[in-house]
CSV table of C-alpha atoms and ligand atoms in Angstrom, one decimal:
chain,number,residue,atom,x,y,z
X,1,MET,CA,168.1,1.1,89.9
X,2,LYS,CA,169.0,3.7,92.2
X,3,SER,CA,169.9,7.1,90.6
X,4,SER,CA,172.7,9.3,92.4
X,5,LYS,CA,171.7,12.5,93.1
X,6,LYS,CA,175.1,13.6,92.8
X,7,PHE,CA,175.3,13.5,89.2
X,8,ILE,CA,173.5,16.7,87.8
X,9,LYS,CA,171.7,16.9,84.7
X,10,LEU,CA,173.0,20.6,83.5
X,11,ALA,CA,176.2,22.6,84.1
X,12,LEU,CA,176.7,25.6,84.8
X,13,PRO,CA,180.3,27.2,83.6
X,14,GLY,CA,182.5,26.7,86.6
X,15,GLU,CA,180.2,23.7,88.1
X,16,LYS,CA,181.7,20.6,90.3
X,17,LEU,CA,181.0,18.0,88.5
X,18,ALA,CA,182.3,15.2,90.8
X,19,VAL,CA,186.0,14.7,92.6
X,20,ILE,CA,189.5,13.8,90.9
X,21,GLU,CA,189.1,10.7,92.7
X,22,GLU,CA,186.0,9.6,90.9
X,23,PHE,CA,186.5,10.7,87.7
X,24,GLU,CA,188.5,11.8,84.8
X,25,GLY,CA,187.3,14.6,83.3
X,26,GLY,CA,186.6,14.7,79.4
X,27,GLU,CA,185.8,17.2,76.8
X,28,GLY,CA,184.7,20.2,78.1
X,29,THR,CA,185.5,20.2,81.6
X,30,TYR,CA,188.4,21.0,83.4
X,31,ILE,CA,190.3,20.7,87.2
X,32,HIS,CA,190.2,22.8,89.5
X,33,ASN,CA,191.0,22.4,93.2
X,34,GLY,CA,191.1,18.2,93.1
X,35,SER,CA,187.1,19.0,91.2
X,36,ILE,CA,186.2,18.3,87.6
X,37,ARG,CA,184.7,21.7,86.7
X,38,SER,CA,182.1,22.2,83.8
X,39,ILE,CA,184.1,24.7,81.4
X,40,THR,CA,180.2,25.9,79.5
X,41,ILE,CA,176.9,25.3,79.8
X,42,GLY,CA,175.7,21.8,79.2
X,43,ILE,CA,174.9,18.2,79.6
X,44,PRO,CA,177.2,16.4,81.2
X,45,SER,CA,177.1,12.8,80.6
X,46,TYR,CA,179.1,10.3,83.0
X,47,ASN,CA,180.4,6.9,81.7
X,48,LEU,CA,180.4,5.3,85.1
X,49,ARG,CA,182.4,2.2,82.6
X,50,SER,CA,185.3,4.3,82.0
X,51,ARG,CA,185.0,7.0,85.4
X,52,LYS,CA,185.0,9.7,82.8
X,53,VAL,CA,182.9,12.8,82.5
X,54,GLU,CA,181.9,15.4,79.6
X,55,VAL,CA,179.7,18.0,79.2
X,56,LYS,CA,178.7,18.5,75.9
X,57,SER,CA,178.1,22.1,74.9
X,58,LYS,CA,174.5,23.5,74.9
X,59,GLN,CA,175.1,26.3,73.8
X,60,ARG,CA,177.1,28.0,70.8
X,61,ALA,CA,178.1,31.3,73.0
X,62,ARG,CA,181.6,32.8,71.8
X,63,ILE,CA,183.9,31.8,74.3
X,64,PRO,CA,185.4,35.3,75.8
X,65,ASN,CA,189.5,35.2,75.0
X,66,SER,CA,191.8,37.2,75.8
X,67,GLY,CA,192.0,41.1,73.6
X,68,ASP,CA,187.9,40.7,74.0
X,69,THR,CA,185.6,42.9,75.7
X,70,ILE,CA,182.7,42.1,77.7
X,71,ILE,CA,180.0,44.3,79.4
X,72,GLY,CA,178.7,42.0,82.4
X,73,GLN,CA,177.0,43.0,85.8
X,74,VAL,CA,179.2,42.4,89.5
X,75,GLU,CA,177.6,39.4,90.5
X,76,SER,CA,179.5,38.5,94.1
X,77,ILE,CA,182.4,40.4,95.5
X,78,GLN,CA,184.6,38.6,97.8
X,79,ASN,CA,187.8,39.9,99.9
X,80,ASN,CA,189.5,40.7,96.4
X,81,ILE,CA,188.2,38.4,94.1
X,82,ILE,CA,184.9,40.5,92.1
X,83,ASN,CA,182.5,37.9,89.9
X,84,VAL,CA,181.3,39.6,86.4
X,85,ARG,CA,178.5,37.4,84.7
X,86,ILE,CA,179.2,38.0,81.0
X,87,HIS,CA,176.2,39.8,78.8
X,88,TYR,CA,177.9,41.0,75.8
X,89,LEU,CA,181.3,40.0,74.2
X,90,ASN,CA,182.7,42.5,71.4
X,91,ASN,CA,178.9,44.5,71.5
X,92,GLU,CA,177.1,41.1,70.6
X,93,ILE,CA,174.6,39.5,73.8
X,94,ASN,CA,176.2,36.3,74.4
X,95,ASP,CA,173.9,34.0,76.5
X,96,GLY,CA,176.4,31.4,77.4
X,97,GLY,CA,176.5,32.3,81.3
X,98,PHE,CA,180.4,33.2,81.4
X,99,THR,CA,181.3,34.6,84.3
X,100,GLY,CA,185.0,37.1,84.7
X,101,LEU,CA,187.2,37.5,87.5
X,102,LEU,CA,187.6,40.9,88.3
X,103,ILE,CA,190.9,40.5,90.5
X,104,ILE,CA,191.7,43.5,92.7
X,105,LYS,CA,195.7,43.3,93.3
X,106,THR,CA,196.5,46.7,94.1
X,107,ILE,CA,195.4,46.5,97.8
X,108,LYS,CA,196.6,50.4,99.2
X,109,ALA,CA,197.7,50.2,103.3
X,110,GLY,CA,194.9,50.9,105.8
X,111,LYS,CA,194.3,49.9,109.5
X,112,ASP,CA,190.1,49.1,108.2
X,113,LYS,CA,189.9,46.0,106.1
X,114,GLN,CA,186.7,47.6,104.9
X,115,ASN,CA,187.8,50.5,103.5
X,116,LEU,CA,189.7,48.9,100.6
X,117,PRO,CA,189.1,50.4,97.1
X,118,MET,CA,187.0,48.4,95.7
X,119,PRO,CA,186.3,49.8,91.6
X,120,CYS,CA,183.0,48.5,91.5
X,121,LYS,CA,180.3,47.3,93.4
X,122,LEU,CA,177.1,44.1,92.9
X,123,GLY,CA,175.0,45.1,90.5
X,124,ASP,CA,177.0,47.4,88.2
X,125,LEU,CA,177.7,47.4,85.4
X,126,ILE,CA,180.9,47.3,83.5
X,127,ARG,CA,182.4,46.7,80.6
X,128,ALA,CA,186.0,45.2,80.3
X,129,ARG,CA,188.9,43.3,78.9
X,130,VAL,CA,190.0,40.0,78.8
X,131,VAL,CA,192.6,39.3,80.1
X,132,ASN,CA,192.9,35.4,79.8
X,133,ASN,CA,190.8,32.5,79.3
X,134,ASN,CA,192.8,29.7,81.8
X,135,ASN,CA,190.9,26.5,81.2
X,136,GLY,CA,187.4,28.7,81.4
X,137,ILE,CA,188.4,30.7,84.4
X,138,ILE,CA,188.1,34.1,82.8
X,139,TYR,CA,190.3,37.1,83.8
X,140,LEU,CA,189.4,40.4,83.5
X,141,SER,CA,191.0,43.8,83.4
X,142,ILE,CA,189.2,47.2,83.8
X,143,ASP,CA,192.6,49.1,83.7
X,144,ARG,CA,191.7,51.2,79.8
X,145,ALA,CA,189.6,54.1,80.3
X,146,GLU,CA,187.2,53.0,78.3
X,147,ASP,CA,186.5,50.1,80.7
X,148,GLY,CA,185.5,50.4,84.2
X,149,VAL,CA,181.6,51.0,85.9
X,150,ILE,CA,179.3,51.9,83.0
X,151,PHE,CA,176.0,52.2,84.7
X,152,ALA,CA,175.4,51.9,88.7
X,153,THR,CA,172.3,52.3,91.3
X,154,CYS,CA,173.1,53.7,94.8
X,155,SER,CA,174.0,50.6,97.0
X,156,VAL,CA,172.1,52.4,99.8
X,157,CYS,CA,168.4,53.7,98.3
X,158,GLY,CA,169.1,52.0,94.9
X,159,GLY,CA,168.8,55.3,93.2
X,160,LYS,CA,169.8,56.6,89.8
X,161,MET,CA,173.6,57.3,89.9
X,162,VAL,CA,174.9,60.6,88.5
X,163,LYS,CA,178.8,61.4,87.8
X,164,ILE,CA,180.2,64.1,90.0
X,165,GLY,CA,183.5,64.1,88.8
X,166,ASN,CA,185.7,61.3,89.6
X,167,ASN,CA,182.6,60.0,92.1
X,168,ILE,CA,178.9,59.0,91.5
X,169,LYS,CA,176.2,60.9,93.6
X,170,CYS,CA,172.8,59.5,94.3
X,171,VAL,CA,170.1,61.6,92.7
X,172,GLU,CA,168.2,60.4,95.7
X,173,CYS,CA,170.2,59.8,98.8
X,174,GLY,CA,172.7,62.7,98.1
X,175,ILE,CA,174.7,59.5,99.0
X,176,ILE,CA,178.9,60.1,97.1
X,177,GLU,CA,180.6,56.9,96.5
X,178,ARG,CA,183.3,56.4,94.1
X,179,ARG,CA,184.0,53.5,91.0
X,180,LYS,CA,186.2,53.1,88.9
X,181,LEU,CA,184.1,54.5,85.8
X,182,ALA,CA,184.5,54.3,82.4
X,183,ILE,CA,184.9,57.2,80.4
X,184,ASP,CA,181.1,56.7,78.8
X,185,PHE,CA,179.9,56.3,82.4
X,186,SER,CA,175.8,56.7,82.1
X,187,LYS,CA,176.3,57.6,78.5
X,188,PHE,CA,177.0,54.2,76.9
X,189,SER,CA,175.0,52.8,74.7
X,190,LEU,CA,174.5,48.9,74.1
P,1,ZN,ZN1,170.5,56.5,97.2
């Protein structure tokens, strides 16, 4: 029998499992843009007779929900969407592999798109509040004073950043960068 390569063995949160024309989404899945995706880390099971795909959770990591506080690392930034890999949930280590989205809504007017004020940069550790978990899509906010960047390294040279007023400055190369800093920037403990 020919084994189909398109059936994945281990699904990550948000991972595409199938398209809705081929399968129906069961437990542990959600639909986004015509694709069936996994809510969690788990083992997908494809039932070829009922054309149903499900994901059994591999771990029991608690799912971030509205009102929770997370600590995570900025994994990627695309336009105004910041993807944050969640490592701590309410001060407990969370290895569920969840990713939260921080959507920057307030884009200030400016001629140069590159000058959009990003509250954090790639690799930053941030604290955020979970606003909503909508079918596995976790929306974050850093509006509270305690939320924002808690640790950062220089985006130019990788040096340690220290707080100078409302900005942070690299102790190695001296570059000054702007972030939305948490009140305990660089002073937090996990
Ligand atoms: Zn530097």
